[in-house]
mmCIF file of C-alpha atoms and ligand atoms in Angstrom:
data_model
loop_
_atom_site.group_PDB
_atom_site.id
_atom_site.type_symbol
_atom_site.label_atom_id
_atom_site.label_comp_id
_atom_site.label_asym_id
_atom_site.label_seq_id
_atom_site.Cartn_x
_atom_site.Cartn_y
_atom_site.Cartn_z
ATOM 1 C CA MET A 1 -0.051 -0.339 -0.101
ATOM 2 C CA ILE A 2 1.234 3.276 -1.049
ATOM 3 C CA GLN A 3 1.629 5.939 1.864
ATOM 4 C CA ARG A 4 2.011 9.352 0.689
ATOM 5 C CA VAL A 5 2.964 11.905 3.486
ATOM 6 C CA PHE A 6 2.822 15.931 3.669
ATOM 7 C CA ASN A 7 6.109 17.012 1.995
ATOM 8 C CA PHE A 8 7.339 20.326 3.510
ATOM 9 C CA TYR A 9 10.767 19.848 2.239
ATOM 10 C CA SER A 10 12.176 23.356 0.440
ATOM 11 C CA GLY A 11 13.539 21.697 -2.378
ATOM 12 C CA PRO A 12 13.410 19.271 -4.097
ATOM 13 C CA ALA A 13 9.723 19.527 -3.016
ATOM 14 C CA VAL A 14 6.209 18.189 -3.399
ATOM 15 C CA LEU A 15 4.830 17.651 -6.891
ATOM 16 C CA PRO A 16 1.181 17.388 -7.784
ATOM 17 C CA GLU A 17 0.471 13.773 -7.469
ATOM 18 C CA SER A 18 -1.612 13.796 -10.805
ATOM 19 C CA VAL A 19 1.630 14.754 -12.167
ATOM 20 C CA LEU A 20 3.419 11.798 -10.836
ATOM 21 C CA GLU A 21 0.598 9.613 -11.533
ATOM 22 C CA ARG A 22 0.575 10.350 -15.239
ATOM 23 C CA ALA A 23 4.706 10.288 -15.268
ATOM 24 C CA ARG A 24 4.129 6.613 -14.192
ATOM 25 C CA ALA A 25 1.451 5.790 -16.706
ATOM 26 C CA GLU A 26 3.744 6.890 -19.564
ATOM 27 C CA MET A 27 6.840 5.354 -17.916
ATOM 28 C CA LEU A 28 7.143 2.517 -20.412
ATOM 29 C CA ASP A 29 5.536 3.770 -23.564
ATOM 30 C CA PHE A 30 5.560 7.425 -23.902
ATOM 31 C CA LYS A 31 2.950 7.862 -26.590
ATOM 32 C CA GLY A 32 3.152 4.999 -28.532
ATOM 33 C CA SER A 33 6.727 5.444 -28.701
ATOM 34 C CA GLY A 34 7.898 2.397 -27.288
ATOM 35 C CA MET A 35 10.203 3.973 -24.937
ATOM 36 C CA SER A 36 9.813 6.181 -21.991
ATOM 37 C CA VAL A 37 10.434 9.730 -22.339
ATOM 38 C CA MET A 38 14.224 9.360 -20.839
ATOM 39 C CA GLU A 39 14.882 6.879 -23.771
ATOM 40 C CA LEU A 40 14.021 9.508 -26.709
ATOM 41 C CA SER A 41 16.421 10.961 -28.628
ATOM 42 C CA HIS A 42 16.417 15.070 -27.689
ATOM 43 C CA ARG A 43 16.317 15.598 -31.681
ATOM 44 C CA SER A 44 13.283 13.271 -32.105
ATOM 45 C CA ASP A 45 9.867 15.128 -32.897
ATOM 46 C CA ALA A 46 8.217 13.449 -29.951
ATOM 47 C CA PHE A 47 10.350 15.103 -27.932
ATOM 48 C CA LEU A 48 10.861 18.284 -29.552
ATOM 49 C CA THR A 49 6.906 18.327 -29.112
ATOM 50 C CA VAL A 50 7.557 18.237 -25.181
ATOM 51 C CA LEU A 51 9.940 20.780 -25.026
ATOM 52 C CA ARG A 52 7.924 23.224 -27.335
ATOM 53 C CA SER A 53 5.003 22.397 -25.153
ATOM 54 C CA ALA A 54 6.607 23.275 -21.836
ATOM 55 C CA GLU A 55 7.763 26.351 -23.258
ATOM 56 C CA GLN A 56 4.261 27.399 -24.758
ATOM 57 C CA ARG A 57 2.702 26.813 -21.324
ATOM 58 C CA LEU A 58 4.982 28.446 -19.718
ATOM 59 C CA ARG A 59 4.725 31.496 -21.628
ATOM 60 C CA SER A 60 0.825 31.394 -21.482
ATOM 61 C CA LEU A 61 1.221 30.758 -17.607
ATOM 62 C CA LEU A 62 3.494 33.773 -17.450
ATOM 63 C CA ALA A 63 1.561 35.809 -19.970
ATOM 64 C CA LEU A 64 5.013 36.746 -21.730
ATOM 65 C CA PRO A 65 5.007 39.059 -24.531
ATOM 66 C CA ASP A 66 7.145 37.468 -27.753
ATOM 67 C CA ASN A 67 10.395 40.057 -26.938
ATOM 68 C CA TYR A 68 11.206 37.234 -24.331
ATOM 69 C CA ARG A 69 12.853 33.745 -25.028
ATOM 70 C CA VAL A 70 12.106 30.690 -22.369
ATOM 71 C CA LEU A 71 15.047 28.542 -22.210
ATOM 72 C CA PHE A 72 16.035 25.515 -20.063
ATOM 73 C CA LEU A 73 19.493 25.065 -19.020
ATOM 74 C CA GLN A 74 21.253 22.881 -16.587
ATOM 75 C CA GLY A 75 23.574 23.467 -13.122
ATOM 76 C CA GLY A 76 20.522 24.725 -10.757
ATOM 77 C CA ALA A 77 19.902 28.045 -9.833
ATOM 78 C CA SER A 78 23.445 28.113 -8.558
ATOM 79 C CA LEU A 79 25.005 28.475 -11.904
ATOM 80 C CA GLN A 80 23.413 31.310 -12.509
ATOM 81 C CA PHE A 81 25.070 33.375 -10.139
ATOM 82 C CA SER A 82 27.986 32.854 -12.650
ATOM 83 C CA MET A 83 26.450 33.105 -15.732
ATOM 84 C CA VAL A 84 24.812 36.297 -15.013
ATOM 85 C CA PRO A 85 27.710 38.147 -14.467
ATOM 86 C CA MET A 86 29.643 36.638 -17.317
ATOM 87 C CA ASN A 87 27.180 37.507 -19.735
ATOM 88 C CA PHE A 88 26.015 40.910 -18.734
ATOM 89 C CA LEU A 89 28.732 42.382 -16.179
ATOM 90 C CA ASP A 90 31.490 43.211 -18.524
ATOM 91 C CA SER A 91 33.231 46.041 -16.893
ATOM 92 C CA GLY A 92 30.419 46.637 -14.196
ATOM 93 C CA PRO A 93 29.334 47.716 -12.084
ATOM 94 C CA ALA A 94 26.191 45.693 -11.144
ATOM 95 C CA ASP A 95 23.761 46.375 -8.488
ATOM 96 C CA TYR A 96 22.835 43.818 -5.717
ATOM 97 C CA VAL A 97 19.955 43.829 -3.304
ATOM 98 C CA ILE A 98 20.832 41.551 -0.620
ATOM 99 C CA THR A 99 17.877 40.115 1.576
ATOM 100 C CA GLY A 100 18.831 36.635 2.361
ATOM 101 C CA THR A 101 21.507 33.710 2.116
ATOM 102 C CA TRP A 102 20.764 32.968 -1.848
ATOM 103 C CA SER A 103 21.030 37.055 -2.920
ATOM 104 C CA GLU A 104 24.292 37.040 -0.561
ATOM 105 C CA LYS A 105 25.869 34.130 -2.787
ATOM 106 C CA ALA A 106 24.859 35.502 -5.884
ATOM 107 C CA CYS A 107 26.198 38.685 -5.006
ATOM 108 C CA LYS A 108 29.546 37.008 -3.632
ATOM 109 C CA THR A 109 29.983 34.914 -7.143
ATOM 110 C CA ALA A 110 29.182 37.716 -9.174
ATOM 111 C CA ALA A 111 32.102 39.880 -7.279
ATOM 112 C CA ASN A 112 34.820 37.231 -8.803
ATOM 113 C CA PHE A 113 33.767 38.670 -12.304
ATOM 114 C CA GLY A 114 33.810 42.401 -11.629
ATOM 115 C CA LEU A 115 32.688 45.415 -9.677
ATOM 116 C CA VAL A 116 29.259 44.984 -7.720
ATOM 117 C CA ASN A 117 27.496 47.012 -5.698
ATOM 118 C CA VAL A 118 25.200 46.435 -2.542
ATOM 119 C CA VAL A 119 22.526 49.030 -2.761
ATOM 120 C CA ASN A 120 20.525 48.157 0.405
ATOM 121 C CA GLN A 121 21.257 48.494 4.262
ATOM 122 C CA LEU A 122 22.259 44.927 5.897
ATOM 123 C CA SER A 123 21.515 43.791 9.471
ATOM 124 C CA ASP A 124 22.813 40.657 10.914
ATOM 125 C CA ARG A 125 19.728 38.923 10.557
ATOM 126 C CA TYR A 126 17.799 38.546 6.983
ATOM 127 C CA THR A 127 14.054 39.500 8.146
ATOM 128 C CA THR A 128 13.083 41.862 5.547
ATOM 129 C CA VAL A 129 13.235 43.459 2.463
ATOM 130 C CA PRO A 130 13.859 47.205 1.630
ATOM 131 C CA GLY A 131 11.028 49.399 0.585
ATOM 132 C CA GLU A 132 11.670 50.481 -3.230
ATOM 133 C CA GLU A 133 12.383 54.140 -1.761
ATOM 134 C CA GLU A 134 15.206 53.065 0.111
ATOM 135 C CA LEU A 135 17.147 51.783 -2.965
ATOM 136 C CA ARG A 136 20.036 53.622 -4.145
ATOM 137 C CA PHE A 137 20.859 52.286 -7.566
ATOM 138 C CA SER A 138 24.499 52.996 -9.228
ATOM 139 C CA SER A 139 23.450 55.183 -12.318
ATOM 140 C CA GLU A 140 25.501 53.294 -14.978
ATOM 141 C CA ALA A 141 24.607 49.707 -13.505
ATOM 142 C CA LYS A 142 24.611 46.773 -15.801
ATOM 143 C CA TYR A 143 21.650 45.413 -14.087
ATOM 144 C CA VAL A 144 20.159 45.104 -10.833
ATOM 145 C CA HIS A 145 20.438 41.619 -9.338
ATOM 146 C CA TYR A 146 17.586 40.487 -6.469
ATOM 147 C CA VAL A 147 15.836 37.430 -5.277
ATOM 148 C CA SER A 148 12.010 37.568 -4.892
ATOM 149 C CA ASN A 149 11.921 34.789 -2.421
ATOM 150 C CA GLU A 150 14.693 34.168 -0.006
ATOM 151 C CA THR A 151 13.514 30.115 0.286
ATOM 152 C CA ILE A 152 15.884 29.903 3.808
ATOM 153 C CA ASP A 153 15.045 32.998 5.582
ATOM 154 C CA GLY A 154 11.129 33.055 4.623
ATOM 155 C CA VAL A 155 11.251 36.562 3.429
ATOM 156 C CA GLU A 156 9.636 37.750 0.139
ATOM 157 C CA PHE A 157 9.281 40.568 -2.288
ATOM 158 C CA PRO A 158 5.659 42.061 -2.148
ATOM 159 C CA TYR A 159 6.308 43.760 -5.117
ATOM 160 C CA ASP A 160 8.220 43.504 -8.309
ATOM 161 C CA LEU A 161 11.359 45.512 -8.110
ATOM 162 C CA ASN A 162 12.010 48.531 -10.700
ATOM 163 C CA GLY A 163 15.499 48.909 -12.007
ATOM 164 C CA PHE A 164 14.557 52.826 -12.744
ATOM 165 C CA GLY A 165 16.060 52.268 -15.579
ATOM 166 C CA SER A 166 18.907 49.518 -15.516
ATOM 167 C CA PRO A 167 17.862 46.084 -16.467
ATOM 168 C CA VAL A 168 16.215 44.121 -13.256
ATOM 169 C CA ILE A 169 17.633 40.085 -13.208
ATOM 170 C CA CYS A 170 15.727 38.147 -10.687
ATOM 171 C CA ASP A 171 16.130 34.819 -8.905
ATOM 172 C CA ALA A 172 12.599 33.704 -8.812
ATOM 173 C CA SER A 173 13.435 29.963 -8.034
ATOM 174 C CA SER A 174 10.967 29.679 -5.083
ATOM 175 C CA ASN A 175 8.173 31.532 -6.206
ATOM 176 C CA ILE A 176 7.930 31.822 -9.822
ATOM 177 C CA LEU A 177 4.470 30.598 -11.010
ATOM 178 C CA SER A 178 2.839 31.172 -7.349
ATOM 179 C CA ARG A 179 1.572 34.864 -8.047
ATOM 180 C CA PRO A 180 0.902 37.324 -10.944
ATOM 181 C CA ILE A 181 4.065 39.556 -11.813
ATOM 182 C CA ASP A 182 4.639 42.321 -13.853
ATOM 183 C CA ILE A 183 6.647 40.921 -16.650
ATOM 184 C CA GLY A 184 7.545 44.284 -18.307
ATOM 185 C CA LYS A 185 9.471 45.047 -15.186
ATOM 186 C CA TYR A 186 11.893 42.220 -15.896
ATOM 187 C CA SER A 187 14.818 41.676 -18.315
ATOM 188 C CA VAL A 188 15.894 38.287 -16.982
ATOM 189 C CA ILE A 189 13.702 35.856 -14.691
ATOM 190 C CA TYR A 190 15.612 32.462 -13.561
ATOM 191 C CA ALA A 191 14.318 29.810 -11.241
ATOM 192 C CA GLY A 192 15.638 26.188 -10.350
ATOM 193 C CA ALA A 193 12.865 23.985 -11.305
ATOM 194 C CA GLN A 194 13.021 21.816 -8.066
ATOM 195 C CA LYS A 195 10.794 24.397 -5.666
ATOM 196 C CA ASN A 196 7.738 25.282 -7.667
ATOM 197 C CA ILE A 197 7.822 23.648 -11.222
ATOM 198 C CA GLY A 198 9.568 20.510 -11.578
ATOM 199 C CA PRO A 199 12.536 18.255 -10.852
ATOM 200 C CA SER A 200 15.832 19.229 -9.661
ATOM 201 C CA GLY A 201 18.666 19.476 -12.861
ATOM 202 C CA VAL A 202 16.531 22.193 -14.725
ATOM 203 C CA THR A 203 16.674 25.681 -14.692
ATOM 204 C CA VAL A 204 14.262 27.886 -16.560
ATOM 205 C CA VAL A 205 15.772 31.367 -17.402
ATOM 206 C CA ILE A 206 13.421 34.299 -19.155
ATOM 207 C CA VAL A 207 15.111 36.359 -21.004
ATOM 208 C CA SER A 208 14.537 39.681 -23.069
ATOM 209 C CA ASP A 209 15.828 39.909 -26.582
ATOM 210 C CA GLU A 210 17.459 43.224 -25.511
ATOM 211 C CA MET A 211 19.617 40.960 -22.968
ATOM 212 C CA LEU A 212 20.396 38.632 -25.399
ATOM 213 C CA GLU A 213 21.565 41.361 -28.131
ATOM 214 C CA ARG A 214 23.892 42.973 -25.102
ATOM 215 C CA CYS A 215 25.768 39.430 -24.969
ATOM 216 C CA ARG A 216 25.657 38.150 -28.325
ATOM 217 C CA GLY A 217 29.321 38.493 -28.785
ATOM 218 C CA LYS A 218 30.502 36.442 -25.693
ATOM 219 C CA GLN A 219 32.148 33.252 -26.348
ATOM 220 C CA ASN A 220 31.540 31.200 -23.541
ATOM 221 C CA GLY A 221 30.234 27.823 -24.973
ATOM 222 C CA VAL A 222 27.459 26.756 -22.698
ATOM 223 C CA LEU A 223 27.811 29.263 -20.367
ATOM 224 C CA SER A 224 26.304 31.910 -23.005
ATOM 225 C CA TYR A 225 22.691 32.480 -22.969
ATOM 226 C CA ASN A 226 22.755 32.749 -26.756
ATOM 227 C CA ALA A 227 23.801 29.219 -26.998
ATOM 228 C CA PHE A 228 20.427 28.486 -25.681
ATOM 229 C CA ALA A 229 18.560 30.658 -27.211
ATOM 230 C CA GLU A 230 19.756 30.042 -30.699
ATOM 231 C CA ASN A 231 19.622 26.202 -30.322
ATOM 232 C CA GLU A 232 16.022 25.990 -28.728
ATOM 233 C CA SER A 233 17.944 25.112 -25.756
ATOM 234 C CA MET A 234 19.701 22.400 -27.272
ATOM 235 C CA PRO A 235 23.370 23.468 -27.711
ATOM 236 C CA ASN A 236 24.032 19.984 -25.983
ATOM 237 C CA THR A 237 21.555 17.480 -24.398
ATOM 238 C CA PRO A 238 19.281 18.822 -22.413
ATOM 239 C CA ASN A 239 17.574 17.391 -19.129
ATOM 240 C CA THR A 240 14.728 15.803 -21.422
ATOM 241 C CA TRP A 241 12.864 14.447 -18.214
ATOM 242 C CA GLY A 242 13.051 17.033 -16.283
ATOM 243 C CA ILE A 243 11.563 19.776 -18.943
ATOM 244 C CA TYR A 244 8.799 16.909 -19.514
ATOM 245 C CA ILE A 245 7.486 16.698 -15.867
ATOM 246 C CA ILE A 246 7.722 20.861 -16.162
ATOM 247 C CA ASP A 247 5.359 20.499 -19.087
ATOM 248 C CA LEU A 248 3.224 18.299 -16.898
ATOM 249 C CA VAL A 249 3.247 20.720 -13.724
ATOM 250 C CA CYS A 250 2.491 23.605 -16.300
ATOM 251 C CA GLU A 251 -0.790 21.584 -17.404
ATOM 252 C CA TRP A 252 -1.788 20.646 -14.011
ATOM 253 C CA LEU A 253 -1.591 24.738 -12.992
ATOM 254 C CA GLU A 254 -3.884 25.387 -15.916
ATOM 255 C CA GLU A 255 -6.441 22.921 -14.677
ATOM 256 C CA GLN A 256 -5.961 24.920 -11.524
ATOM 257 C CA GLY A 257 -6.979 28.252 -12.924
ATOM 258 C CA GLY A 258 -3.332 29.551 -13.846
ATOM 259 C CA VAL A 259 -1.511 32.024 -11.707
ATOM 260 C CA ALA A 260 -4.184 34.439 -10.634
ATOM 261 C CA ALA A 261 -6.002 31.311 -9.329
ATOM 262 C CA ILE A 262 -3.307 29.676 -7.613
ATOM 263 C CA SER A 263 -1.984 32.944 -6.058
ATOM 264 C CA ARG A 264 -5.353 33.058 -3.891
ATOM 265 C CA VAL A 265 -4.953 29.764 -3.114
ATOM 266 C CA ASN A 266 -1.190 30.483 -2.130
ATOM 267 C CA ALA A 267 -2.164 33.322 -0.040
ATOM 268 C CA LYS A 268 -4.929 31.675 2.080
ATOM 269 C CA LYS A 269 -2.541 28.479 2.805
ATOM 270 C CA ALA A 270 0.316 31.139 3.967
ATOM 271 C CA GLY A 271 -2.352 32.783 6.120
ATOM 272 C CA LEU A 272 -3.591 30.040 7.885
ATOM 273 C CA LEU A 273 -0.053 29.284 9.120
ATOM 274 C CA TYR A 274 0.970 32.944 9.813
ATOM 275 C CA SER A 275 -2.430 33.029 11.989
ATOM 276 C CA GLU A 276 -1.587 30.114 14.034
ATOM 277 C CA ILE A 277 1.677 31.604 14.671
ATOM 278 C CA ASP A 278 0.353 35.377 15.430
ATOM 279 C CA GLU A 279 -2.633 33.587 17.924
ATOM 280 C CA SER A 280 0.002 31.530 19.630
ATOM 281 C CA ASP A 281 0.425 34.345 22.399
ATOM 282 C CA GLY A 282 4.662 34.316 21.477
ATOM 283 C CA PHE A 283 4.510 30.167 21.702
ATOM 284 C CA TYR A 284 5.532 30.398 18.048
ATOM 285 C CA SER A 285 7.481 33.693 16.655
ATOM 286 C CA GLY A 286 7.665 34.424 13.108
ATOM 287 C CA MET A 287 11.404 34.908 11.772
ATOM 288 C CA ALA A 288 9.968 37.681 9.248
ATOM 289 C CA GLU A 289 8.713 40.846 9.481
ATOM 290 C CA LEU A 290 5.291 40.957 8.664
ATOM 291 C CA ALA A 291 5.359 43.006 5.617
ATOM 292 C CA ALA A 292 8.158 40.777 4.261
ATOM 293 C CA ARG A 293 6.518 37.473 5.000
ATOM 294 C CA SER A 294 6.721 34.739 2.542
ATOM 295 C CA ARG A 295 3.942 33.029 1.171
ATOM 296 C CA MET A 296 5.953 30.056 0.069
ATOM 297 C CA ASN A 297 8.208 29.179 3.143
ATOM 298 C CA VAL A 298 6.958 30.013 6.237
ATOM 299 C CA THR A 299 9.859 30.147 8.792
ATOM 300 C CA PHE A 300 9.060 30.395 12.903
ATOM 301 C CA ARG A 301 10.815 30.012 16.139
ATOM 302 C CA LEU A 302 10.029 28.016 19.265
ATOM 303 C CA ALA A 303 10.922 28.613 22.890
ATOM 304 C CA SER A 304 14.334 26.224 22.177
ATOM 305 C CA GLY A 305 16.109 24.204 20.125
ATOM 306 C CA ASP A 306 14.920 21.133 21.796
ATOM 307 C CA LEU A 307 11.559 22.171 21.696
ATOM 308 C CA GLU A 308 11.647 22.664 17.793
ATOM 309 C CA ALA A 309 13.317 19.502 17.402
ATOM 310 C CA LYS A 310 10.491 17.601 19.613
ATOM 311 C CA PHE A 311 7.889 19.484 17.378
ATOM 312 C CA CYS A 312 9.350 18.132 13.925
ATOM 313 C CA ASP A 313 9.761 14.926 15.154
ATOM 314 C CA GLU A 314 6.145 14.454 16.646
ATOM 315 C CA ALA A 315 4.879 16.218 13.471
ATOM 316 C CA ALA A 316 6.881 13.544 11.339
ATOM 317 C CA ALA A 317 4.890 10.828 13.096
ATOM 318 C CA ILE A 318 1.628 11.902 12.038
ATOM 319 C CA GLY A 319 2.965 12.211 8.279
ATOM 320 C CA LEU A 320 3.964 16.266 8.374
ATOM 321 C CA VAL A 321 7.549 15.663 7.417
ATOM 322 C CA GLY A 322 10.551 18.309 6.283
ATOM 323 C CA LEU A 323 9.679 20.935 8.558
ATOM 324 C CA ARG A 324 13.035 21.364 9.983
ATOM 325 C CA GLY A 325 14.594 24.961 9.276
ATOM 326 C CA HIS A 326 17.748 25.265 7.010
ATOM 327 C CA ARG A 327 20.899 24.606 9.099
ATOM 328 C CA SER A 328 22.123 27.738 8.638
ATOM 329 C CA VAL A 329 19.233 29.476 10.322
ATOM 330 C CA GLU A 330 17.693 26.488 12.359
ATOM 331 C CA GLY A 331 14.270 26.825 13.361
ATOM 332 C CA ILE A 332 11.040 25.284 11.620
ATOM 333 C CA ARG A 333 10.388 26.123 8.078
ATOM 334 C CA ALA A 334 7.038 24.973 6.278
ATOM 335 C CA SER A 335 7.356 25.379 2.302
ATOM 336 C CA ILE A 336 4.103 25.455 0.796
ATOM 337 C CA TYR A 337 4.626 25.688 -2.726
ATOM 338 C CA ASN A 338 2.140 25.509 -5.514
ATOM 339 C CA ALA A 339 1.897 21.734 -5.322
ATOM 340 C CA PHE A 340 1.297 21.777 -1.602
ATOM 341 C CA PRO A 341 -2.148 20.841 -0.646
ATOM 342 C CA LEU A 342 -4.348 23.297 1.469
ATOM 343 C CA GLU A 343 -5.662 19.798 3.508
ATOM 344 C CA GLY A 344 -1.798 19.352 4.413
ATOM 345 C CA VAL A 345 -1.567 23.148 5.489
ATOM 346 C CA GLU A 346 -5.028 22.627 7.785
ATOM 347 C CA ARG A 347 -3.182 19.410 9.147
ATOM 348 C CA LEU A 348 -0.269 21.390 10.082
ATOM 349 C CA ALA A 349 -2.057 24.731 11.595
ATOM 350 C CA GLU A 350 -4.030 22.150 13.607
ATOM 351 C CA PHE A 351 -0.877 20.180 14.781
ATOM 352 C CA MET A 352 0.368 23.334 15.810
ATOM 353 C CA GLN A 353 -2.689 24.247 18.172
ATOM 354 C CA ASP A 354 -2.242 21.021 19.509
ATOM 355 C CA PHE A 355 1.328 21.218 20.369
ATOM 356 C CA SER A 356 1.271 24.596 21.928
ATOM 357 C CA ARG A 357 -1.424 23.181 24.288
ATOM 358 C CA LYS A 358 0.890 20.401 25.461
ATOM 359 C CA ASN A 359 3.749 22.180 26.119
ATOM 360 C CA CYS A 360 3.119 25.441 27.057
HETATM 361 C C1 PLP B 1 17.166 26.669 -4.151
HETATM 362 C C2 PLP B 1 17.352 28.090 -4.387
HETATM 363 C C3 PLP B 1 19.082 28.316 -5.045
HETATM 364 C C4 PLP B 1 19.883 27.143 -5.663
HETATM 365 O O1 PLP B 1 19.135 26.693 -6.313
HETATM 366 P P1 PLP B 1 20.309 25.170 -7.226
HETATM 367 O O2 PLP B 1 19.383 24.648 -7.631
HETATM 368 O O3 PLP B 1 20.860 24.002 -5.575
HETATM 369 O O4 PLP B 1 21.792 25.806 -7.668
HETATM 370 C C5 PLP B 1 19.102 29.647 -5.618
HETATM 371 N N1 PLP B 1 18.180 30.659 -5.434
HETATM 372 C C6 PLP B 1 16.977 30.358 -4.594
HETATM 373 C C7 PLP B 1 16.230 31.659 -4.228
HETATM 374 C C8 PLP B 1 16.970 28.994 -4.209
HETATM 375 O O5 PLP B 1 15.573 29.081 -3.836
#
């Protein structure tokens, strides 16, 4: 008997059950090919159809205008920390907004390639995001980079950053497709698939034609965005299986009503957990400031590390798995991406009430 749990892991993360079932049903014979998707040649018509479908679905879910390309890369979001400066930094400077662990890493990596400026005030813990009026961009910035949702810290921008003339590049790994965005404000958006749109091993990069033009002459082999743009994401063998699963996840999201509809569900899910925190008389304390609370990664603390360990153990015993916070910040983290079911969030909220009653 198959026993599924409620999976709160931050990534790789939960996938829609119907997607897994579909992949299982198509595993041995994909659409009459007599092969699984993993065994298909990436140059075959059957696979090209999958890749084009995934791209089309992403385009329509994100309402992408024609002047953006959708590329499928490998190397995780982390490789983008290098590819972005390799393709766009030139002599710099580039502006980095640092609001958490991932944006800090992106900035440190870029500093290996040229001049970077940090454009917001830093504190010793990452609990908030700057208001737009606080940001002081360099006058000639090659680009502005930020992370729209800090997966580890549980901090999310409630607005689309305005570059005030500089191209905006965004790591949206953990909140892409979770809410509508104003695409016109972005020049590049990238996202490792394993949080919100598929399995690990594929990174979706959305890039404007204008930015591709800027880095056209760069000879970086498969570290060039143009190598992917000019070869339908296949200057070399892509992660065919990962792209297939992205296609299925996007189809599932269409069935849910698309990004605006899932965004309402996401707000409801996050609201349930934050209410438990706020109404617990301090038994639980949220790690992010109210205005910067993430709808994808809900982070909170209990009075002691021991109590947090007990919380995670007892939750796991009733099928609520993966709640331990990242080792760098500790505490509790409930990752509740698009595919995480409302029912699981309700179960956790109930458990939080029970646990606080028994342990206060
Ligand atoms: C997970 C994550 C990364 C790193 O992703 P990899 O695919 O492991 O390289 C980078 N940025 C954000 C916002 C993430 O959530």
